[in-house]
JSON list of C-alpha atoms in Angstrom, two decimals:
[
{"chain": "I", "resi": 153, "resn": "GLY", "atom": "CA", "xyz": [111.49, 68.46, 104.93]},
{"chain": "I", "resi": 154, "resn": "PRO", "atom": "CA", "xyz": [109.12, 68.98, 102.01]},
{"chain": "I", "resi": 155, "resn": "LYS", "atom": "CA", "xyz": [110.39, 71.38, 99.39]},
{"chain": "I", "resi": 156, "resn": "VAL", "atom": "CA", "xyz": [108.76, 73.66, 96.88]},
{"chain": "I", "resi": 157, "resn": "LEU", "atom": "CA", "xyz": [110.99, 74.33, 93.91]},
{"chain": "I", "resi": 158, "resn": "GLN", "atom": "CA", "xyz": [110.71, 77.51, 91.85]},
{"chain": "I", "resi": 159, "resn": "ILE", "atom": "CA", "xyz": [112.26, 77.92, 88.44]},
{"chain": "I", "resi": 160, "resn": "PRO", "atom": "CA", "xyz": [113.95, 80.19, 87.47]},
{"chain": "I", "resi": 161, "resn": "SER", "atom": "CA", "xyz": [115.36, 81.98, 90.50]},
{"chain": "I", "resi": 162, "resn": "HIS", "atom": "CA", "xyz": [115.76, 85.18, 88.52]},
{"chain": "I", "resi": 163, "resn": "GLN", "atom": "CA", "xyz": [114.16, 86.31, 85.27]},
{"chain": "I", "resi": 164, "resn": "ILE", "atom": "CA", "xyz": [114.91, 89.51, 83.39]},
{"chain": "I", "resi": 165, "resn": "ILE", "atom": "CA", "xyz": [112.58, 90.50, 80.58]},
{"chain": "I", "resi": 166, "resn": "ASP", "atom": "CA", "xyz": [111.56, 93.52, 78.56]},
{"chain": "I", "resi": 167, "resn": "MET", "atom": "CA", "xyz": [108.26, 95.22, 79.26]},
{"chain": "I", "resi": 168, "resn": "GLY", "atom": "CA", "xyz": [105.50, 93.81, 77.10]},
{"chain": "I", "resi": 169, "resn": "GLN", "atom": "CA", "xyz": [106.99, 90.35, 76.85]},
{"chain": "I", "resi": 170, "resn": "MET", "atom": "CA", "xyz": [105.38, 87.23, 78.24]},
{"chain": "I", "resi": 171, "resn": "VAL", "atom": "CA", "xyz": [106.86, 85.41, 81.21]},
{"chain": "I", "resi": 172, "resn": "THR", "atom": "CA", "xyz": [106.03, 82.10, 82.84]},
{"chain": "I", "resi": 173, "resn": "LEU", "atom": "CA", "xyz": [107.08, 81.38, 86.40]},
{"chain": "I", "resi": 174, "resn": "ASN", "atom": "CA", "xyz": [107.26, 77.71, 87.29]},
{"chain": "I", "resi": 175, "resn": "CYS", "atom": "CA", "xyz": [106.62, 76.03, 90.59]},
{"chain": "I", "resi": 176, "resn": "ASP", "atom": "CA", "xyz": [107.07, 72.40, 91.56]},
{"chain": "I", "resi": 177, "resn": "PRO", "atom": "CA", "xyz": [104.92, 72.02, 94.68]},
{"chain": "I", "resi": 178, "resn": "VAL", "atom": "CA", "xyz": [105.13, 69.38, 97.40]},
{"chain": "I", "resi": 179, "resn": "SER", "atom": "CA", "xyz": [103.95, 66.16, 95.79]},
{"chain": "I", "resi": 180, "resn": "ASN", "atom": "CA", "xyz": [100.87, 65.32, 97.85]},
{"chain": "I", "resi": 181, "resn": "HIS", "atom": "CA", "xyz": [99.70, 68.89, 98.40]},
{"chain": "I", "resi": 182, "resn": "LEU", "atom": "CA", "xyz": [96.30, 69.96, 97.17]},
{"chain": "I", "resi": 183, "resn": "TYR", "atom": "CA", "xyz": [96.30, 73.75, 97.45]},
{"chain": "I", "resi": 184, "resn": "PHE", "atom": "CA", "xyz": [98.57, 76.12, 95.58]},
{"chain": "I", "resi": 185, "resn": "TYR", "atom": "CA", "xyz": [99.27, 79.81, 96.00]},
{"chain": "I", "resi": 186, "resn": "TRP", "atom": "CA", "xyz": [101.13, 82.72, 94.50]},
{"chain": "I", "resi": 187, "resn": "TYR", "atom": "CA", "xyz": [102.24, 85.71, 96.57]},
{"chain": "I", "resi": 188, "resn": "LYS", "atom": "CA", "xyz": [104.10, 88.83, 95.45]},
{"chain": "I", "resi": 189, "resn": "GLN", "atom": "CA", "xyz": [106.76, 90.52, 97.58]},
{"chain": "I", "resi": 190, "resn": "ILE", "atom": "CA", "xyz": [108.39, 93.86, 96.86]},
{"chain": "I", "resi": 191, "resn": "LEU", "atom": "CA", "xyz": [111.62, 94.95, 98.55]},
{"chain": "I", "resi": 192, "resn": "GLY", "atom": "CA", "xyz": [111.44, 92.18, 101.13]},
{"chain": "I", "resi": 193, "resn": "GLN", "atom": "CA", "xyz": [108.30, 93.65, 102.58]},
{"chain": "I", "resi": 194, "resn": "GLN", "atom": "CA", "xyz": [104.65, 92.66, 102.68]},
{"chain": "I", "resi": 195, "resn": "MET", "atom": "CA", "xyz": [103.62, 89.35, 101.20]},
{"chain": "I", "resi": 196, "resn": "GLU", "atom": "CA", "xyz": [100.76, 90.32, 98.89]},
{"chain": "I", "resi": 197, "resn": "PHE", "atom": "CA", "xyz": [98.29, 87.58, 98.03]},
{"chain": "I", "resi": 198, "resn": "LEU", "atom": "CA", "xyz": [97.74, 87.05, 94.32]},
{"chain": "I", "resi": 199, "resn": "VAL", "atom": "CA", "xyz": [95.81, 83.84, 93.84]},
{"chain": "I", "resi": 200, "resn": "ASN", "atom": "CA", "xyz": [95.09, 80.39, 95.20]},
{"chain": "I", "resi": 201, "resn": "PHE", "atom": "CA", "xyz": [94.20, 77.27, 93.28]},
{"chain": "I", "resi": 202, "resn": "TYR", "atom": "CA", "xyz": [92.59, 73.93, 94.01]},
{"chain": "I", "resi": 203, "resn": "ASN", "atom": "CA", "xyz": [91.40, 71.03, 91.94]},
{"chain": "I", "resi": 204, "resn": "GLY", "atom": "CA", "xyz": [92.28, 72.73, 88.69]},
{"chain": "I", "resi": 205, "resn": "LYS", "atom": "CA", "xyz": [90.50, 75.98, 89.47]},
{"chain": "I", "resi": 206, "resn": "VAL", "atom": "CA", "xyz": [91.19, 79.40, 90.89]},
{"chain": "I", "resi": 207, "resn": "MET", "atom": "CA", "xyz": [89.52, 79.69, 94.28]},
{"chain": "I", "resi": 208, "resn": "GLU", "atom": "CA", "xyz": [90.28, 83.30, 95.05]},
{"chain": "I", "resi": 209, "resn": "LYS", "atom": "CA", "xyz": [92.24, 86.09, 93.40]},
{"chain": "I", "resi": 210, "resn": "SER", "atom": "CA", "xyz": [93.13, 89.56, 94.56]},
{"chain": "I", "resi": 211, "resn": "LYS", "atom": "CA", "xyz": [92.99, 92.92, 92.78]},
{"chain": "I", "resi": 212, "resn": "LEU", "atom": "CA", "xyz": [96.70, 92.49, 92.07]},
{"chain": "I", "resi": 213, "resn": "PHE", "atom": "CA", "xyz": [95.88, 89.48, 89.91]},
{"chain": "I", "resi": 214, "resn": "LYS", "atom": "CA", "xyz": [95.27, 91.52, 86.79]},
{"chain": "I", "resi": 215, "resn": "ASP", "atom": "CA", "xyz": [93.71, 90.27, 83.56]},
{"chain": "I", "resi": 216, "resn": "GLN", "atom": "CA", "xyz": [97.23, 89.79, 82.21]},
{"chain": "I", "resi": 217, "resn": "PHE", "atom": "CA", "xyz": [97.85, 87.10, 84.84]},
{"chain": "I", "resi": 218, "resn": "SER", "atom": "CA", "xyz": [96.86, 83.46, 84.57]},
{"chain": "I", "resi": 219, "resn": "VAL", "atom": "CA", "xyz": [97.62, 80.27, 86.47]},
{"chain": "I", "resi": 220, "resn": "GLU", "atom": "CA", "xyz": [97.38, 76.62, 85.62]},
{"chain": "I", "resi": 221, "resn": "ARG", "atom": "CA", "xyz": [98.64, 73.21, 86.62]},
{"chain": "I", "resi": 222, "resn": "PRO", "atom": "CA", "xyz": [98.32, 71.03, 83.54]},
{"chain": "I", "resi": 223, "resn": "ASP", "atom": "CA", "xyz": [98.20, 67.29, 84.30]},
{"chain": "I", "resi": 224, "resn": "GLY", "atom": "CA", "xyz": [99.54, 67.66, 87.84]},
{"chain": "I", "resi": 225, "resn": "SER", "atom": "CA", "xyz": [102.86, 69.02, 86.67]},
{"chain": "I", "resi": 226, "resn": "TYR", "atom": "CA", "xyz": [104.26, 72.46, 87.39]},
{"chain": "I", "resi": 227, "resn": "PHE", "atom": "CA", "xyz": [101.97, 75.10, 88.84]},
{"chain": "I", "resi": 228, "resn": "THR", "atom": "CA", "xyz": [102.60, 78.11, 86.63]},
{"chain": "I", "resi": 229, "resn": "LEU", "atom": "CA", "xyz": [102.00, 81.83, 86.78]},
{"chain": "I", "resi": 230, "resn": "LYS", "atom": "CA", "xyz": [101.93, 83.50, 83.38]},
{"chain": "I", "resi": 231, "resn": "ILE", "atom": "CA", "xyz": [102.03, 87.23, 82.85]},
{"chain": "I", "resi": 232, "resn": "GLN", "atom": "CA", "xyz": [101.23, 88.46, 79.34]},
{"chain": "I", "resi": 233, "resn": "PRO", "atom": "CA", "xyz": [102.08, 91.22, 78.68]},
{"chain": "I", "resi": 234, "resn": "THR", "atom": "CA", "xyz": [104.37, 92.27, 81.51]},
{"chain": "I", "resi": 235, "resn": "ALA", "atom": "CA", "xyz": [104.49, 95.80, 82.92]},
{"chain": "I", "resi": 236, "resn": "LEU", "atom": "CA", "xyz": [107.18, 97.62, 84.90]},
{"chain": "I", "resi": 237, "resn": "GLU", "atom": "CA", "xyz": [105.15, 97.33, 88.11]},
{"chain": "I", "resi": 238, "resn": "ASP", "atom": "CA", "xyz": [105.27, 93.55, 87.83]},
{"chain": "I", "resi": 239, "resn": "SER", "atom": "CA", "xyz": [108.90, 93.65, 88.99]},
{"chain": "I", "resi": 240, "resn": "ALA", "atom": "CA", "xyz": [108.95, 91.82, 92.33]},
{"chain": "I", "resi": 241, "resn": "VAL", "atom": "CA", "xyz": [109.76, 88.49, 93.92]},
{"chain": "I", "resi": 242, "resn": "TYR", "atom": "CA", "xyz": [107.02, 85.96, 93.30]},
{"chain": "I", "resi": 243, "resn": "PHE", "atom": "CA", "xyz": [106.60, 83.18, 95.83]},
{"chain": "I", "resi": 244, "resn": "CYS", "atom": "CA", "xyz": [104.81, 79.95, 95.15]},
{"chain": "I", "resi": 245, "resn": "ALA", "atom": "CA", "xyz": [103.45, 77.90, 98.03]},
{"chain": "I", "resi": 246, "resn": "SER", "atom": "CA", "xyz": [101.54, 74.69, 98.52]},
{"chain": "I", "resi": 247, "resn": "SER", "atom": "CA", "xyz": [99.69, 73.06, 101.39]},
{"chain": "I", "resi": 248, "resn": "LEU", "atom": "CA", "xyz": [97.74, 69.98, 102.30]},
{"chain": "I", "resi": 249, "resn": "VAL", "atom": "CA", "xyz": [95.14, 71.93, 104.28]},
{"chain": "I", "resi": 250, "resn": "PHE", "atom": "CA", "xyz": [93.71, 75.14, 102.90]},
{"chain": "I", "resi": 251, "resn": "ASN", "atom": "CA", "xyz": [95.60, 78.21, 104.15]},
{"chain": "I", "resi": 252, "resn": "GLU", "atom": "CA", "xyz": [97.43, 76.21, 106.80]},
{"chain": "I", "resi": 253, "resn": "ARG", "atom": "CA", "xyz": [101.07, 75.22, 106.98]},
{"chain": "I", "resi": 254, "resn": "LEU", "atom": "CA", "xyz": [102.05, 76.68, 103.63]},
{"chain": "I", "resi": 255, "resn": "PHE", "atom": "CA", "xyz": [105.38, 75.57, 102.25]},
{"chain": "I", "resi": 256, "resn": "PHE", "atom": "CA", "xyz": [107.00, 78.32, 100.22]},
{"chain": "I", "resi": 257, "resn": "GLY", "atom": "CA", "xyz": [109.61, 78.14, 97.50]},
{"chain": "I", "resi": 258, "resn": "HIS", "atom": "CA", "xyz": [112.66, 80.40, 97.46]},
{"chain": "I", "resi": 259, "resn": "GLY", "atom": "CA", "xyz": [110.94, 82.77, 95.07]},
{"chain": "I", "resi": 260, "resn": "THR", "atom": "CA", "xyz": [111.51, 83.98, 91.51]},
{"chain": "I", "resi": 261, "resn": "LYS", "atom": "CA", "xyz": [112.84, 87.49, 91.22]},
{"chain": "I", "resi": 262, "resn": "LEU", "atom": "CA", "xyz": [111.22, 89.07, 88.18]},
{"chain": "I", "resi": 263, "resn": "SER", "atom": "CA", "xyz": [112.84, 92.17, 86.73]},
{"chain": "I", "resi": 264, "resn": "VAL", "atom": "CA", "xyz": [110.85, 93.93, 84.00]},
{"chain": "I", "resi": 265, "resn": "LEU", "atom": "CA", "xyz": [112.91, 96.49, 82.10]},
{"chain": "N", "resi": 415, "resn": "GLN", "atom": "CA", "xyz": [92.46, 98.31, 104.00]},
{"chain": "N", "resi": 416, "resn": "GLN", "atom": "CA", "xyz": [95.29, 96.35, 105.53]},
{"chain": "N", "resi": 417, "resn": "GLN", "atom": "CA", "xyz": [93.91, 93.29, 107.30]},
{"chain": "N", "resi": 418, "resn": "VAL", "atom": "CA", "xyz": [97.01, 92.56, 109.39]},
{"chain": "N", "resi": 419, "resn": "ARG", "atom": "CA", "xyz": [99.36, 95.13, 110.89]},
{"chain": "N", "resi": 420, "resn": "GLN", "atom": "CA", "xyz": [102.73, 94.54, 112.47]},
{"chain": "N", "resi": 421, "resn": "SER", "atom": "CA", "xyz": [105.03, 96.61, 114.63]},
{"chain": "N", "resi": 422, "resn": "PRO", "atom": "CA", "xyz": [107.76, 97.53, 114.89]},
{"chain": "N", "resi": 423, "resn": "GLN", "atom": "CA", "xyz": [108.99, 97.49, 111.31]},
{"chain": "N", "resi": 424, "resn": "SER", "atom": "CA", "xyz": [112.45, 96.61, 112.59]},
{"chain": "N", "resi": 425, "resn": "LEU", "atom": "CA", "xyz": [113.78, 95.54, 115.96]},
{"chain": "N", "resi": 426, "resn": "THR", "atom": "CA", "xyz": [117.30, 95.05, 117.30]},
{"chain": "N", "resi": 427, "resn": "VAL", "atom": "CA", "xyz": [117.97, 93.13, 120.50]},
{"chain": "N", "resi": 428, "resn": "TRP", "atom": "CA", "xyz": [121.06, 91.74, 122.17]},
{"chain": "N", "resi": 429, "resn": "GLU", "atom": "CA", "xyz": [121.78, 88.05, 122.29]},
{"chain": "N", "resi": 430, "resn": "GLY", "atom": "CA", "xyz": [119.98, 86.48, 125.24]},
{"chain": "N", "resi": 431, "resn": "GLU", "atom": "CA", "xyz": [117.22, 89.10, 125.40]},
{"chain": "N", "resi": 432, "resn": "THR", "atom": "CA", "xyz": [113.55, 88.48, 124.70]},
{"chain": "N", "resi": 433, "resn": "ALA", "atom": "CA", "xyz": [112.33, 89.96, 121.43]},
{"chain": "N", "resi": 434, "resn": "ILE", "atom": "CA", "xyz": [108.67, 91.01, 121.31]},
{"chain": "N", "resi": 435, "resn": "LEU", "atom": "CA", "xyz": [106.96, 91.37, 117.94]},
{"chain": "N", "resi": 436, "resn": "ASN", "atom": "CA", "xyz": [103.44, 92.77, 117.73]},
{"chain": "N", "resi": 437, "resn": "CYS", "atom": "CA", "xyz": [100.54, 92.09, 115.41]},
{"chain": "N", "resi": 438, "resn": "SER", "atom": "CA", "xyz": [96.97, 93.33, 115.18]},
{"chain": "N", "resi": 439, "resn": "TYR", "atom": "CA", "xyz": [94.14, 92.44, 112.84]},
{"chain": "N", "resi": 440, "resn": "GLU", "atom": "CA", "xyz": [90.97, 94.01, 111.53]},
{"chain": "N", "resi": 441, "resn": "ASN", "atom": "CA", "xyz": [88.47, 91.25, 111.24]},
{"chain": "N", "resi": 442, "resn": "SER", "atom": "CA", "xyz": [87.06, 89.65, 114.39]},
{"chain": "N", "resi": 443, "resn": "ALA", "atom": "CA", "xyz": [86.06, 86.63, 112.30]},
{"chain": "N", "resi": 444, "resn": "PHE", "atom": "CA", "xyz": [89.71, 85.62, 111.83]},
{"chain": "N", "resi": 445, "resn": "ASP", "atom": "CA", "xyz": [90.49, 82.57, 113.90]},
{"chain": "N", "resi": 446, "resn": "TYR", "atom": "CA", "xyz": [93.85, 81.25, 112.74]},
{"chain": "N", "resi": 447, "resn": "PHE", "atom": "CA", "xyz": [97.09, 83.18, 113.21]},
{"chain": "N", "resi": 448, "resn": "PRO", "atom": "CA", "xyz": [100.37, 81.72, 111.98]},
{"chain": "N", "resi": 449, "resn": "TRP", "atom": "CA", "xyz": [103.77, 83.36, 112.24]},
{"chain": "N", "resi": 450, "resn": "TYR", "atom": "CA", "xyz": [106.22, 82.81, 109.41]},
{"chain": "N", "resi": 451, "resn": "GLN", "atom": "CA", "xyz": [109.98, 83.31, 109.55]},
{"chain": "N", "resi": 452, "resn": "GLN", "atom": "CA", "xyz": [111.88, 84.43, 106.45]},
{"chain": "N", "resi": 453, "resn": "PHE", "atom": "CA", "xyz": [115.64, 84.48, 105.97]},
{"chain": "N", "resi": 454, "resn": "PRO", "atom": "CA", "xyz": [117.18, 86.54, 103.14]},
{"chain": "N", "resi": 455, "resn": "GLY", "atom": "CA", "xyz": [116.94, 84.80, 99.79]},
{"chain": "N", "resi": 456, "resn": "GLU", "atom": "CA", "xyz": [114.43, 82.25, 101.03]},
{"chain": "N", "resi": 457, "resn": "GLY", "atom": "CA", "xyz": [110.68, 81.90, 101.22]},
{"chain": "N", "resi": 458, "resn": "PRO", "atom": "CA", "xyz": [108.79, 82.24, 104.50]},
{"chain": "N", "resi": 459, "resn": "ALA", "atom": "CA", "xyz": [108.55, 79.15, 106.67]},
{"chain": "N", "resi": 460, "resn": "LEU", "atom": "CA", "xyz": [105.90, 78.42, 109.27]},
{"chain": "N", "resi": 461, "resn": "LEU", "atom": "CA", "xyz": [107.26, 79.00, 112.75]},
{"chain": "N", "resi": 462, "resn": "ILE", "atom": "CA", "xyz": [104.29, 78.70, 115.10]},
{"chain": "N", "resi": 463, "resn": "ALA", "atom": "CA", "xyz": [100.54, 79.22, 114.92]},
{"chain": "N", "resi": 464, "resn": "ILE", "atom": "CA", "xyz": [97.62, 79.81, 117.27]},
{"chain": "N", "resi": 465, "resn": "ARG", "atom": "CA", "xyz": [93.86, 79.52, 116.99]},
{"chain": "N", "resi": 466, "resn": "SER", "atom": "CA", "xyz": [91.52, 82.03, 118.57]},
{"chain": "N", "resi": 467, "resn": "VAL", "atom": "CA", "xyz": [90.22, 79.52, 121.13]},
{"chain": "N", "resi": 468, "resn": "SER", "atom": "CA", "xyz": [93.61, 79.74, 122.87]},
{"chain": "N", "resi": 469, "resn": "ASP", "atom": "CA", "xyz": [95.32, 82.70, 124.48]},
{"chain": "N", "resi": 470, "resn": "LYS", "atom": "CA", "xyz": [98.84, 81.28, 124.51]},
{"chain": "N", "resi": 471, "resn": "LYS", "atom": "CA", "xyz": [100.91, 78.89, 122.44]},
{"chain": "N", "resi": 472, "resn": "GLU", "atom": "CA", "xyz": [104.48, 77.83, 123.16]},
{"chain": "N", "resi": 473, "resn": "ASP", "atom": "CA", "xyz": [106.95, 75.99, 121.00]},
{"chain": "N", "resi": 474, "resn": "GLY", "atom": "CA", "xyz": [110.56, 75.90, 122.13]},
{"chain": "N", "resi": 475, "resn": "GLY", "atom": "CA", "xyz": [111.67, 79.46, 122.76]},
{"chain": "N", "resi": 476, "resn": "PHE", "atom": "CA", "xyz": [108.76, 80.93, 120.77]},
{"chain": "N", "resi": 477, "resn": "THR", "atom": "CA", "xyz": [105.51, 81.99, 122.47]},
{"chain": "N", "resi": 478, "resn": "ILE", "atom": "CA", "xyz": [102.40, 83.59, 121.02]},
{"chain": "N", "resi": 479, "resn": "PHE", "atom": "CA", "xyz": [100.21, 85.64, 123.34]},
{"chain": "N", "resi": 480, "resn": "PHE", "atom": "CA", "xyz": [96.74, 86.22, 121.90]},
{"chain": "N", "resi": 481, "resn": "ASN", "atom": "CA", "xyz": [94.14, 88.78, 122.97]},
{"chain": "N", "resi": 482, "resn": "LYS", "atom": "CA", "xyz": [90.86, 88.20, 121.18]},
{"chain": "N", "resi": 483, "resn": "ARG", "atom": "CA", "xyz": [89.06, 91.15, 122.73]},
{"chain": "N", "resi": 484, "resn": "GLU", "atom": "CA", "xyz": [91.77, 93.59, 121.65]},
{"chain": "N", "resi": 485, "resn": "LYS", "atom": "CA", "xyz": [92.34, 91.83, 118.32]},
{"chain": "N", "resi": 486, "resn": "ASN", "atom": "CA", "xyz": [96.05, 91.63, 118.79]},
{"chain": "N", "resi": 487, "resn": "LEU", "atom": "CA", "xyz": [98.77, 89.11, 119.40]},
{"chain": "N", "resi": 488, "resn": "SER", "atom": "CA", "xyz": [102.47, 89.08, 120.01]},
{"chain": "N", "resi": 489, "resn": "LEU", "atom": "CA", "xyz": [105.35, 86.74, 119.35]},
{"chain": "N", "resi": 490, "resn": "HIS", "atom": "CA", "xyz": [107.93, 86.48, 122.11]},
{"chain": "N", "resi": 491, "resn": "ILE", "atom": "CA", "xyz": [111.33, 85.05, 121.24]},
{"chain": "N", "resi": 492, "resn": "LYS", "atom": "CA", "xyz": [113.06, 84.09, 124.46]},
{"chain": "N", "resi": 493, "resn": "ASP", "atom": "CA", "xyz": [116.85, 84.00, 124.76]},
{"chain": "N", "resi": 494, "resn": "SER", "atom": "CA", "xyz": [117.28, 85.43, 121.25]},
{"chain": "N", "resi": 495, "resn": "GLN", "atom": "CA", "xyz": [120.26, 84.19, 119.24]},
{"chain": "N", "resi": 496, "resn": "PRO", "atom": "CA", "xyz": [121.95, 85.72, 116.18]},
{"chain": "N", "resi": 497, "resn": "GLY", "atom": "CA", "xyz": [120.52, 82.81, 114.18]},
{"chain": "N", "resi": 498, "resn": "ASP", "atom": "CA", "xyz": [117.03, 84.17, 114.96]},
{"chain": "N", "resi": 499, "resn": "SER", "atom": "CA", "xyz": [117.81, 87.26, 112.88]},
{"chain": "N", "resi": 500, "resn": "ALA", "atom": "CA", "xyz": [115.16, 87.20, 110.16]},
{"chain": "N", "resi": 501, "resn": "THR", "atom": "CA", "xyz": [111.94, 88.84, 109.06]},
{"chain": "N", "resi": 502, "resn": "TYR", "atom": "CA", "xyz": [108.86, 87.63, 110.91]},
{"chain": "N", "resi": 503, "resn": "PHE", "atom": "CA", "xyz": [105.44, 87.77, 109.33]},
{"chain": "N", "resi": 504, "resn": "CYS", "atom": "CA", "xyz": [102.17, 87.56, 111.19]},
{"chain": "N", "resi": 505, "resn": "ALA", "atom": "CA", "xyz": [99.28, 86.22, 109.14]},
{"chain": "N", "resi": 506, "resn": "ALA", "atom": "CA", "xyz": [95.56, 85.67, 109.63]},
{"chain": "N", "resi": 507, "resn": "SER", "atom": "CA", "xyz": [92.68, 83.81, 108.08]},
{"chain": "N", "resi": 508, "resn": "GLY", "atom": "CA", "xyz": [89.27, 82.54, 109.06]},
{"chain": "N", "resi": 509, "resn": "PRO", "atom": "CA", "xyz": [86.21, 80.62, 107.96]},
{"chain": "N", "resi": 510, "resn": "ASN", "atom": "CA", "xyz": [84.55, 82.10, 104.92]},
{"chain": "N", "resi": 511, "resn": "TYR", "atom": "CA", "xyz": [87.79, 83.82, 103.97]},
{"chain": "N", "resi": 512, "resn": "ASN", "atom": "CA", "xyz": [89.67, 82.34, 101.07]},
{"chain": "N", "resi": 513, "resn": "VAL", "atom": "CA", "xyz": [92.81, 84.32, 101.72]},
{"chain": "N", "resi": 514, "resn": "LEU", "atom": "CA", "xyz": [95.68, 84.00, 104.19]},
{"chain": "N", "resi": 515, "resn": "TYR", "atom": "CA", "xyz": [96.54, 87.65, 104.85]},
{"chain": "N", "resi": 516, "resn": "PHE", "atom": "CA", "xyz": [100.10, 88.59, 105.75]},
{"chain": "N", "resi": 517, "resn": "GLY", "atom": "CA", "xyz": [101.33, 91.61, 107.65]},
{"chain": "N", "resi": 518, "resn": "SER", "atom": "CA", "xyz": [104.21, 93.76, 106.46]},
{"chain": "N", "resi": 519, "resn": "GLY", "atom": "CA", "xyz": [106.75, 91.95, 108.61]},
{"chain": "N", "resi": 520, "resn": "THR", "atom": "CA", "xyz": [109.17, 92.81, 111.41]},
{"chain": "N", "resi": 521, "resn": "LYS", "atom": "CA", "xyz": [112.86, 92.59, 110.62]},
{"chain": "N", "resi": 522, "resn": "LEU", "atom": "CA", "xyz": [114.60, 91.26, 113.72]},
{"chain": "N", "resi": 523, "resn": "THR", "atom": "CA", "xyz": [118.32, 91.64, 114.25]},
{"chain": "N", "resi": 524, "resn": "VAL", "atom": "CA", "xyz": [119.95, 89.89, 117.19]},
{"chain": "N", "resi": 525, "resn": "GLU", "atom": "CA", "xyz": [123.35, 91.36, 117.99]},
{"chain": "N", "resi": 526, "resn": "PRO", "atom": "CA", "xyz": [125.97, 89.12, 119.60]}
]
């Protein structure tokens, strides 16, 4: 079936550094999402994105966070600077219809030291 | 305020039994309720979904029972198999809401 690819699978960085999480969504999908999961528990919504713009972001999507999808390539989540509480697994997802039938990647585990 | 609540947090059943996972939601305007299944080390995958115009949805051994008045729903997994062991997330969204809200998940273990 359709696959969403996330790169890298694990990233370890020092607090205060910048990190970029990359997502290769399903090719014909129009909507893109980032969710944050801590300790295998609740999937916390961060942001969704359509037609080059953020549609909605949550309180967790701090000013240090940004997303973009330049020229239809990777959908990226950038955190600059990182904080200890940013340690989590970040899941990217994409869909053809808004908020329906999301396809998730395997996640990027971010460890901020 | 948590928009979607799930119970129990974890559930263990024997192979062949029916597992029942519960979900409730806050906002009566929500009208779309998907269930996602997540295996360790993977992202969630859509399992089955229901819209609020229906009170039941079946797909293979998975059935959603929906109660609009009570604002709750349940996922029944009939004839559970060890391969069904996973975390199950209930989610909700609706018109005029730009977010698909997830619950905290139920970790299901099916013992052989």
